[in-house]
Coordinates of C-alpha atoms (C1' of nucleotides) in Angstrom, one line a residue:
Chain U
X1 CA -0.1 -0.2 0.1
X2 CA 1.6 3.2 -1.1
X3 CA -0.9 6.1 -1.5
X4 CA -5.0 6.8 -0.2
X5 CA -7.0 9.7 -0.6
X6 CA -6.2 12.4 2.3
X7 CA -8.4 15.1 3.8
X8 CA -6.7 17.3 1.5
X9 CA -6.5 15.8 -1.4
X10 CA -10.4 15.3 -1.0
X11 CA -10.8 19.0 -0.7
X12 CA -8.5 19.9 -3.1
X13 CA -10.7 17.8 -5.2
X14 CA -14.2 19.5 -4.0
X15 CA -12.3 22.5 -4.7
X16 CA -11.8 21.9 -8.3
X17 CA -15.7 20.8 -8.6
X18 CA -16.7 23.7 -7.5
X19 CA -13.9 25.7 -9.9
X20 CA -15.1 24.1 -12.6
X21 CA -18.8 25.3 -11.5
X22 CA -18.1 28.6 -10.9
X23 CA -16.2 28.6 -14.6
X24 CA -19.8 26.9 -16.3
X25 CA -21.4 29.8 -14.5
X26 CA -19.0 32.6 -15.7
X27 CA -19.3 31.3 -19.1
X28 CA -23.2 30.9 -18.7
X29 CA -23.3 34.6 -17.8
X30 CA -21.0 36.1 -20.4
X31 CA -22.5 34.4 -23.3
X32 CA -25.2 32.1 -22.4
X33 CA -25.7 27.9 -23.0
X34 CA -24.5 28.2 -26.1
X35 CA -20.9 29.4 -25.4
X36 CA -20.4 27.0 -22.9
X37 CA -18.7 24.3 -24.7
X38 CA -16.6 22.0 -22.7
X39 CA -13.3 23.7 -24.0
X40 CA -14.6 27.2 -22.9
X41 CA -15.2 26.1 -19.5
X42 CA -12.1 23.9 -19.4
X43 CA -10.4 27.3 -20.6
X44 CA -12.3 29.3 -17.8
X45 CA -11.6 27.1 -15.0
X46 CA -8.1 26.4 -16.1
X47 CA -7.8 22.9 -16.8
X48 CA -8.0 20.6 -19.5
X49 CA -11.5 19.4 -21.5
X50 CA -10.8 15.7 -20.3
X51 CA -10.6 16.9 -16.6
X52 CA -14.2 18.0 -16.4
X53 CA -15.0 14.5 -16.6
X54 CA -13.1 13.6 -13.3
X55 CA -15.7 15.8 -12.1
X56 CA -18.7 15.5 -13.7
X57 CA -20.2 12.6 -16.1
X58 CA -20.7 15.1 -19.0
X59 CA -21.8 18.2 -20.2
X60 CA -25.2 18.1 -20.0
X61 CA -24.8 17.1 -16.1
X62 CA -22.6 19.7 -15.3
X63 CA -25.1 22.8 -17.5
X64 CA -27.7 21.3 -15.3
X65 CA -25.9 21.6 -11.8
X66 CA -24.8 24.7 -12.6
X67 CA -28.6 26.1 -13.5
X68 CA -30.1 24.4 -11.0
X69 CA -27.9 26.4 -8.1
X70 CA -28.6 29.6 -10.2
X71 CA -32.2 29.4 -10.6
X72 CA -32.6 27.8 -7.5
X73 CA -30.9 31.0 -5.5
X74 CA -33.3 33.2 -7.5
X75 CA -36.2 30.8 -6.5
X76 CA -35.0 31.2 -2.8
X77 CA -35.1 35.0 -3.0
X78 CA -38.4 35.4 -4.1
X79 CA -39.5 33.0 -1.6
X80 CA -37.9 35.2 1.0
X81 CA -39.6 38.1 -0.1
X82 CA -42.8 36.7 -0.7
X83 CA -43.3 35.0 2.6
X84 CA -43.1 38.2 4.3
X85 CA -46.1 39.1 2.1
X86 CA -50.0 39.4 3.7
X87 CA -52.1 40.8 1.2
X88 CA -52.0 39.4 -2.5
X89 CA -50.9 43.0 -4.0
X90 CA -47.9 42.6 -1.9
X91 CA -47.6 39.4 -3.5
X92 CA -47.5 40.7 -6.6
X93 CA -45.8 43.5 -5.8
X94 CA -42.8 41.6 -4.6
X95 CA -43.2 39.2 -7.2
X96 CA -42.7 41.9 -9.9
X97 CA -39.6 44.1 -8.3
X98 CA -37.6 41.0 -7.2
X99 CA -38.0 39.3 -10.7
X100 CA -38.0 42.4 -13.1
X101 CA -35.4 44.6 -11.0
X102 CA -33.0 40.8 -10.6
X103 CA -33.3 40.1 -14.4
X104 CA -32.2 43.6 -15.0
X105 CA -29.4 43.5 -13.3
X106 CA -28.2 40.1 -14.9
X107 CA -29.4 40.7 -17.8
X108 CA -27.2 38.0 -20.0
X109 CA -27.7 34.9 -16.8
X110 CA -31.4 36.0 -16.4
X111 CA -31.7 35.6 -20.4
X112 CA -29.6 32.3 -20.1
X113 CA -31.9 31.0 -17.4
X114 CA -35.4 31.9 -18.5
X115 CA -35.4 31.8 -22.3
X116 CA -32.1 30.7 -23.7
X117 CA -32.5 27.7 -25.9
X118 CA -30.6 24.7 -23.9
X119 CA -30.5 21.1 -23.8
X120 CA -33.1 18.7 -22.1
X121 CA -32.0 18.0 -18.9
X122 CA -31.2 21.5 -18.2
X123 CA -35.1 22.5 -19.7
X124 CA -36.3 19.6 -17.6
X125 CA -34.9 21.4 -14.4
X126 CA -36.1 25.0 -16.0
X127 CA -39.3 23.2 -15.8
X128 CA -38.9 21.9 -12.3
X129 CA -38.1 25.2 -10.7
X130 CA -41.0 27.0 -13.2
X131 CA -43.0 24.7 -11.3
X132 CA -41.2 26.1 -8.2
X133 CA -41.9 29.4 -8.6
X134 CA -45.5 29.0 -9.2
X135 CA -45.9 26.6 -5.9
X136 CA -44.6 29.6 -3.8
X137 CA -46.6 32.3 -5.2
X138 CA -49.8 29.9 -5.3
X139 CA -49.4 28.9 -1.6
X140 CA -48.2 32.4 -0.5
X141 CA -51.7 33.4 -2.6
X142 CA -53.0 30.4 -0.3
X143 CA -52.1 32.2 2.3
X144 CA -53.4 35.7 2.5
X145 CA -56.4 33.7 0.5
X146 CA -59.3 36.1 -1.6
X147 CA -58.5 35.1 -5.0
X148 CA -61.9 34.4 -6.8
X149 CA -59.9 32.2 -9.2
X150 CA -57.3 28.9 -8.3
X151 CA -54.0 29.9 -6.7
X152 CA -52.2 28.1 -9.1
X153 CA -53.9 29.5 -11.9
X154 CA -53.1 33.2 -11.1
X155 CA -49.4 32.1 -9.9
X156 CA -49.0 30.6 -12.9
X157 CA -50.2 34.3 -14.4
X158 CA -48.1 35.9 -12.8
X159 CA -44.9 34.1 -13.6
X160 CA -46.4 34.5 -17.4
X161 CA -46.8 37.8 -17.4
X162 CA -43.6 38.5 -15.9
X163 CA -41.4 36.4 -18.2
X164 CA -43.1 37.4 -21.3
X165 CA -42.6 41.0 -20.3
X166 CA -38.9 40.6 -19.7
X167 CA -38.9 38.6 -23.5
X168 CA -37.0 41.9 -25.4
X169 CA -35.8 43.4 -22.6
X170 CA -33.4 40.6 -22.1
X171 CA -32.5 39.9 -25.8
X172 CA -28.9 39.6 -25.4
X173 CA -28.9 41.5 -29.3
X174 CA -30.4 44.9 -28.3
X175 CA -28.8 47.0 -26.1
X176 CA -29.4 47.9 -22.3
X177 CA -32.6 49.1 -21.3
X178 CA -33.0 52.8 -19.8
X179 CA -33.8 52.6 -15.9
X180 CA -37.3 54.8 -17.2
X181 CA -38.5 52.1 -19.2
X182 CA -37.7 49.9 -16.4
X183 CA -39.8 52.2 -14.1
X184 CA -42.7 52.1 -16.2
X185 CA -42.8 48.5 -16.8
X186 CA -42.7 47.7 -12.9
X187 CA -45.3 50.3 -12.3
X188 CA -47.7 48.9 -15.4
X189 CA -46.9 45.3 -14.1
X190 CA -47.5 45.9 -10.3
X191 CA -50.9 47.5 -11.8
X192 CA -51.8 45.0 -14.2
X193 CA -51.4 41.8 -11.6
X194 CA -52.6 43.7 -8.7
X195 CA -56.3 44.3 -11.0
X196 CA -55.7 41.0 -11.5
X197 CA -55.9 39.3 -8.5
X198 CA -59.2 42.0 -7.9
X199 CA -57.1 44.4 -5.4
X200 CA -58.0 48.2 -6.0
Chain H
X1 CA -33.1 24.1 -78.5
X2 CA -34.9 21.4 -77.3
X3 CA -36.2 22.1 -73.5
X4 CA -38.1 24.5 -71.9
X5 CA -39.3 24.5 -68.3
X6 CA -43.2 24.9 -69.4
X7 CA -46.4 25.7 -67.4
X8 CA -46.9 22.0 -66.6
X9 CA -43.7 21.5 -65.5
X10 CA -44.3 24.5 -63.0
X11 CA -46.8 23.6 -61.4
X12 CA -45.9 20.0 -60.5
X13 CA -42.4 22.0 -59.5
X14 CA -45.4 24.4 -57.1
X15 CA -47.0 21.1 -56.2
X16 CA -43.7 19.3 -55.0
X17 CA -42.7 22.1 -53.0
X18 CA -46.2 22.5 -51.3
X19 CA -46.2 18.8 -50.9
X20 CA -42.8 19.0 -48.7
X21 CA -43.8 21.9 -46.8
X22 CA -47.1 20.0 -45.9
X23 CA -44.9 16.8 -45.4
X24 CA -42.7 19.0 -43.0
X25 CA -46.1 20.2 -41.2
X26 CA -47.1 16.6 -40.7
X27 CA -44.1 15.4 -39.3
X28 CA -43.7 18.5 -37.0
X29 CA -47.7 18.2 -36.0
X30 CA -46.8 14.4 -35.3
X31 CA -43.2 15.0 -33.3
X32 CA -42.3 18.4 -32.9
X33 CA -39.3 19.9 -34.8
X34 CA -37.2 17.7 -33.0
X35 CA -38.2 15.3 -35.1
X36 CA -38.3 16.6 -38.4
X37 CA -35.0 15.8 -39.8
X38 CA -34.4 15.8 -43.5
X39 CA -34.3 12.2 -43.9
X40 CA -38.0 12.2 -42.1
X41 CA -39.1 14.7 -44.0
X42 CA -38.4 13.0 -47.4
X43 CA -39.9 9.7 -46.1
X44 CA -42.8 12.0 -45.7
X45 CA -42.9 13.7 -48.4
X46 CA -42.5 10.5 -51.1
X47 CA -39.0 12.2 -52.5
X48 CA -35.5 11.9 -51.4
X49 CA -33.3 13.7 -48.8
X50 CA -31.2 15.4 -51.8
X51 CA -34.5 16.1 -53.6
X52 CA -35.5 18.8 -50.6
X53 CA -32.7 20.8 -51.6
X54 CA -33.9 21.6 -54.8
X55 CA -37.1 23.7 -53.2
X56 CA -35.2 25.0 -50.2
X57 CA -31.9 26.3 -49.6
X58 CA -31.8 24.6 -46.1
X59 CA -33.3 22.6 -43.2
X60 CA -33.6 25.5 -41.0
X61 CA -35.6 27.9 -43.9
X62 CA -38.1 24.7 -44.7
X63 CA -39.2 24.7 -41.0
X64 CA -39.0 28.4 -40.7
X65 CA -41.7 28.9 -43.5
X66 CA -43.8 25.7 -42.3
X67 CA -43.6 27.7 -38.9
X68 CA -43.9 31.2 -40.5
X69 CA -47.2 29.5 -42.2
X70 CA -48.6 27.6 -39.5
X71 CA -48.2 30.3 -36.5
X72 CA -49.5 33.2 -39.0
X73 CA -52.7 31.6 -39.2
X74 CA -53.0 31.0 -35.5
X75 CA -52.3 35.0 -35.6
X76 CA -55.0 35.7 -38.3
X77 CA -57.6 33.5 -36.6
X78 CA -56.8 36.2 -33.1
X79 CA -57.1 38.7 -34.8
X80 CA -60.5 38.3 -36.6
X81 CA -61.8 37.4 -33.8
X82 CA -60.4 40.0 -31.4
X83 CA -61.7 42.6 -34.1
X84 CA -64.8 42.0 -33.3
X85 CA -64.2 42.9 -29.4
X86 CA -65.6 46.1 -28.5
X87 CA -64.6 46.1 -24.8
X88 CA -61.2 45.2 -22.9
X89 CA -63.3 42.0 -21.8
X90 CA -64.5 40.8 -24.7
X91 CA -60.7 41.3 -26.3
X92 CA -59.2 39.0 -23.1
X93 CA -62.3 36.8 -23.5
X94 CA -62.0 36.2 -27.0
X95 CA -58.6 35.7 -26.6
X96 CA -58.2 33.3 -24.0
X97 CA -60.9 31.5 -25.5
X98 CA -59.6 31.1 -29.0
X99 CA -55.8 30.8 -27.9
X100 CA -56.3 27.9 -25.2
X101 CA -59.0 26.2 -27.4
X102 CA -57.2 25.8 -30.3
X103 CA -53.6 24.8 -28.7
X104 CA -55.8 22.4 -26.8
X105 CA -57.6 21.1 -30.0
X106 CA -53.7 20.9 -32.2
X107 CA -51.9 20.2 -28.8
X108 CA -48.5 18.8 -30.5
X109 CA -48.5 21.6 -32.9
X110 CA -49.1 24.1 -30.3
X111 CA -46.5 22.7 -28.3
X112 CA -44.1 23.0 -31.5
X113 CA -45.4 26.6 -32.2
X114 CA -45.4 28.2 -28.7
X115 CA -42.6 26.0 -26.7
X116 CA -40.2 23.3 -28.4
X117 CA -37.0 24.4 -28.7
X118 CA -36.2 24.8 -32.0
X119 CA -33.1 26.2 -34.6
X120 CA -32.2 29.7 -34.4
X121 CA -33.9 31.2 -37.8
X122 CA -37.4 29.4 -35.9
X123 CA -36.9 31.3 -33.3
X124 CA -36.6 34.9 -34.7
X125 CA -39.5 34.0 -36.5
X126 CA -41.2 33.1 -33.5
X127 CA -40.5 36.3 -31.5
X128 CA -41.7 38.0 -34.9
X129 CA -45.0 36.3 -34.2
X130 CA -45.2 36.9 -30.9
X131 CA -44.7 40.6 -31.4
X132 CA -47.6 40.5 -34.2
X133 CA -49.9 39.0 -31.2
X134 CA -48.8 41.9 -28.5
X135 CA -49.3 43.9 -31.8
X136 CA -52.8 43.2 -32.6
X137 CA -54.1 42.5 -29.4
X138 CA -52.4 46.1 -27.9
X139 CA -54.1 47.8 -30.7
X140 CA -57.4 46.6 -29.9
X141 CA -56.8 47.5 -26.4
X142 CA -55.8 51.0 -27.9
X143 CA -59.1 51.1 -29.8
X144 CA -61.5 49.9 -26.9
X145 CA -59.3 52.6 -24.9
X146 CA -59.7 52.5 -20.9
X147 CA -56.4 50.6 -19.9
X148 CA -54.6 52.3 -17.0
X149 CA -51.3 50.7 -18.1
X150 CA -49.4 50.8 -21.2
X151 CA -51.3 48.5 -24.0
X152 CA -48.2 46.9 -25.0
X153 CA -47.6 45.8 -21.5
X154 CA -51.6 44.8 -21.1
X155 CA -51.1 42.7 -24.1
X156 CA -47.9 40.5 -23.5
X157 CA -49.1 40.2 -20.0
X158 CA -52.4 38.6 -21.6
X159 CA -50.0 36.6 -24.0
X160 CA -47.9 35.6 -21.1
X161 CA -50.7 34.4 -18.8
X162 CA -52.4 32.4 -21.4
X163 CA -49.0 30.4 -22.5
X164 CA -47.4 30.2 -19.0
X165 CA -50.8 28.4 -18.4
X166 CA -50.7 26.3 -21.7
X167 CA -47.1 24.8 -20.3
X168 CA -48.5 21.9 -18.5
X169 CA -51.0 21.2 -20.6
X170 CA -49.3 20.8 -24.2
X171 CA -46.2 18.5 -22.1
X172 CA -46.6 15.7 -25.1
X173 CA -45.0 14.1 -22.2
X174 CA -48.2 13.8 -20.2
X175 CA -51.9 12.7 -21.3
X176 CA -54.5 15.1 -23.0
X177 CA -56.2 17.2 -20.4
X178 CA -59.4 16.9 -18.9
X179 CA -62.2 18.3 -20.7
X180 CA -63.0 19.9 -17.5
X181 CA -59.6 20.5 -16.6
X182 CA -59.8 23.1 -19.7
X183 CA -63.0 24.5 -19.0
X184 CA -61.8 25.7 -15.2
X185 CA -58.3 27.2 -17.1
X186 CA -60.6 29.0 -19.5
X187 CA -63.2 30.4 -16.9
X188 CA -60.3 31.6 -14.4
X189 CA -58.2 33.1 -17.3
X190 CA -61.2 35.2 -18.8
X191 CA -60.9 36.1 -14.7
X192 CA -58.1 36.9 -14.2
X193 CA -57.4 39.1 -17.6
X194 CA -60.5 41.1 -17.3
X195 CA -60.0 42.3 -13.7
X196 CA -56.8 42.9 -14.9
X197 CA -57.9 45.3 -17.4
X198 CA -59.8 46.8 -14.7
X199 CA -63.3 45.2 -15.3
X200 CA -65.3 43.7 -13.0
Chain K
dA1 C1' -36.4 9.4 -82.0
dG2 C1' -32.7 12.1 -80.0
dA3 C1' -30.8 16.1 -78.6
dA4 C1' -30.7 19.2 -74.3
dC5 C1' -31.7 20.2 -69.9
dA6 C1' -33.9 19.7 -65.8
dA7 C1' -34.9 17.0 -61.9
dT8 C1' -34.1 13.0 -58.7
dT9 C1' -31.4 10.1 -55.8
dG10 C1' -28.8 8.2 -52.1
dA11 C1' -24.7 7.2 -50.6
dA12 C1' -20.6 9.9 -49.6
dC13 C1' -19.0 13.8 -47.4
dC14 C1' -18.6 17.2 -43.6
dA15 C1' -18.3 19.9 -39.5
dC16 C1' -19.0 20.6 -35.6
dG17 C1' -18.1 19.1 -30.5
dA18 C1' -18.6 15.9 -26.8
dT19 C1' -16.3 12.3 -25.4
dT20 C1' -12.3 8.9 -24.4
dC21 C1' -7.9 7.0 -23.6
dA22 C1' -2.9 6.0 -23.9
dT23 C1' 0.4 8.8 -21.3
dT24 C1' 2.2 11.6 -18.0
dT25 C1' 2.3 13.8 -14.3
dC26 C1' 1.4 14.4 -9.2
dT27 C1' 0.5 12.7 -4.3
dT28 C1' 1.3 9.7 -0.9
dT29 C1' 3.3 5.9 1.7
dG30 C1' 6.9 2.5 3.4
Chain I
dC1 C1' 13.3 7.9 -2.3
dA2 C1' 11.0 4.1 -4.8
dA3 C1' 6.6 2.0 -5.5
dA4 C1' 1.8 2.5 -6.1
dG5 C1' -2.4 5.2 -7.3
dA6 C1' -5.2 9.3 -8.4
dA7 C1' -5.4 12.9 -11.4
dA8 C1' -4.4 15.7 -15.6
dT9 C1' -3.7 16.3 -20.2
dG10 C1' -5.0 17.0 -25.1
dA11 C1' -5.1 14.1 -29.8
dA12 C1' -7.3 10.8 -31.5
dT13 C1' -12.2 9.2 -32.1
dC14 C1' -17.4 9.1 -32.3
dG15 C1' -21.8 10.3 -33.5
dT16 C1' -24.9 13.0 -35.6
dG17 C1' -27.4 14.6 -39.2
dG18 C1' -27.4 18.4 -42.6
dT19 C1' -25.5 18.9 -47.4
dT20 C1' -23.5 18.0 -51.7
dC21 C1' -22.9 16.1 -56.2
dA22 C1' -21.7 12.5 -60.1
dA23 C1' -24.9 8.9 -61.9
dT24 C1' -29.2 8.7 -63.2
dT25 C1' -33.6 9.3 -64.5
dG26 C1' -37.6 12.0 -66.7
dT27 C1' -39.4 16.0 -69.7
dT28 C1' -39.6 19.2 -73.6
dC29 C1' -39.2 20.2 -78.5
dT30 C1' -37.4 19.8 -83.3

DNA sequence: AGAACAATTGAACCACGATTCATTTCTTTG
DNA sequence: CAAAGAAATGAATCGTGGTTCAATTGTTCT
């Protein structure tokens, strides 16, 4: 016997794995999933293409993990703010505010997470996460009560409204939206979703 | 001189071209864009793969044309019904009704047109068409007046609401939705969009 | 009929990028 | 330090599916 994996070895391995994930996240945030080929991630992670396969079974799996982390974090943020809301209006308001502002702040990444064409395993994850948003908002709406329609439909509708209005704004081929434009949109969406939920 | 393209020749050529488009549409309606590879379309059109390149410059262009036809037709239908509406409520109502019912009736095709991952040229076309929907609904809302928020945001929101609520229903990997489910959804969406537009 | 040209065919070609794997380099332990 | 095993490397491989093209078949005209 002459070699055995040690504490440090494993810590290093974990650091490498995390480094590759971070690299992939950066590449995606810069150029979307389309640009996140194995070679590009390897360059960013400062390792070889082959090495990536020591830590991840394949490219799709790596992308799926990175997607799940990033999108999961966004979901947590929304869940946090929605949990504090005590009326349907507040739920609508905080959802729109957080969603739109965070998307605009991290435009390219938001586009990748929400809209870009992705490999199938990532798409499944995206649908899972979207169901997560619906669940979080739907549960909150149920808690505060007073909606005339099924909370799930209301929650989905809110997600749909906001998402659809971000399509052009997040388009990587167009210039950054002006702050004024964003203010108008946020205000309008809040008005729209509030009245939709039957609040004045 | 011994050969010149004649009336009949050209008519035949046009028929072939149309046949290939029809074949592509059928393949897409059956298995989505993913299944519409050149070989599959050729089989359905009863011609060789190579022949397709006599009539279309490449696969993406063929798919783009077929998409534009199918989605353009849907837009025309919506435009037709929305044109008859004379209140915001009626606009919301007819949009939801037509959109949802037609989507459910042609589930697989609707999924392909609205949600499936598609080659870039098709995606551009999809965005164009979506802007068409927004324009049609937005113009109608402007015509009847009385919305507190920009008509474009309202129109986009309606499209987003409806689209998002179709995601699960159109998923090809799940069973057909029950008629009752559809009724509930249509009713809820009409309520949601109506109140969103500030109508009781 | 046969010359002239267009259309069809389908197998070969090609582009692309993920994946593999023989080789080399690094770590640990006796 | 040497042996044993792990990890890293990156060029070669492979799979996939769109695209091409030489050969064949079909059509028109004199």
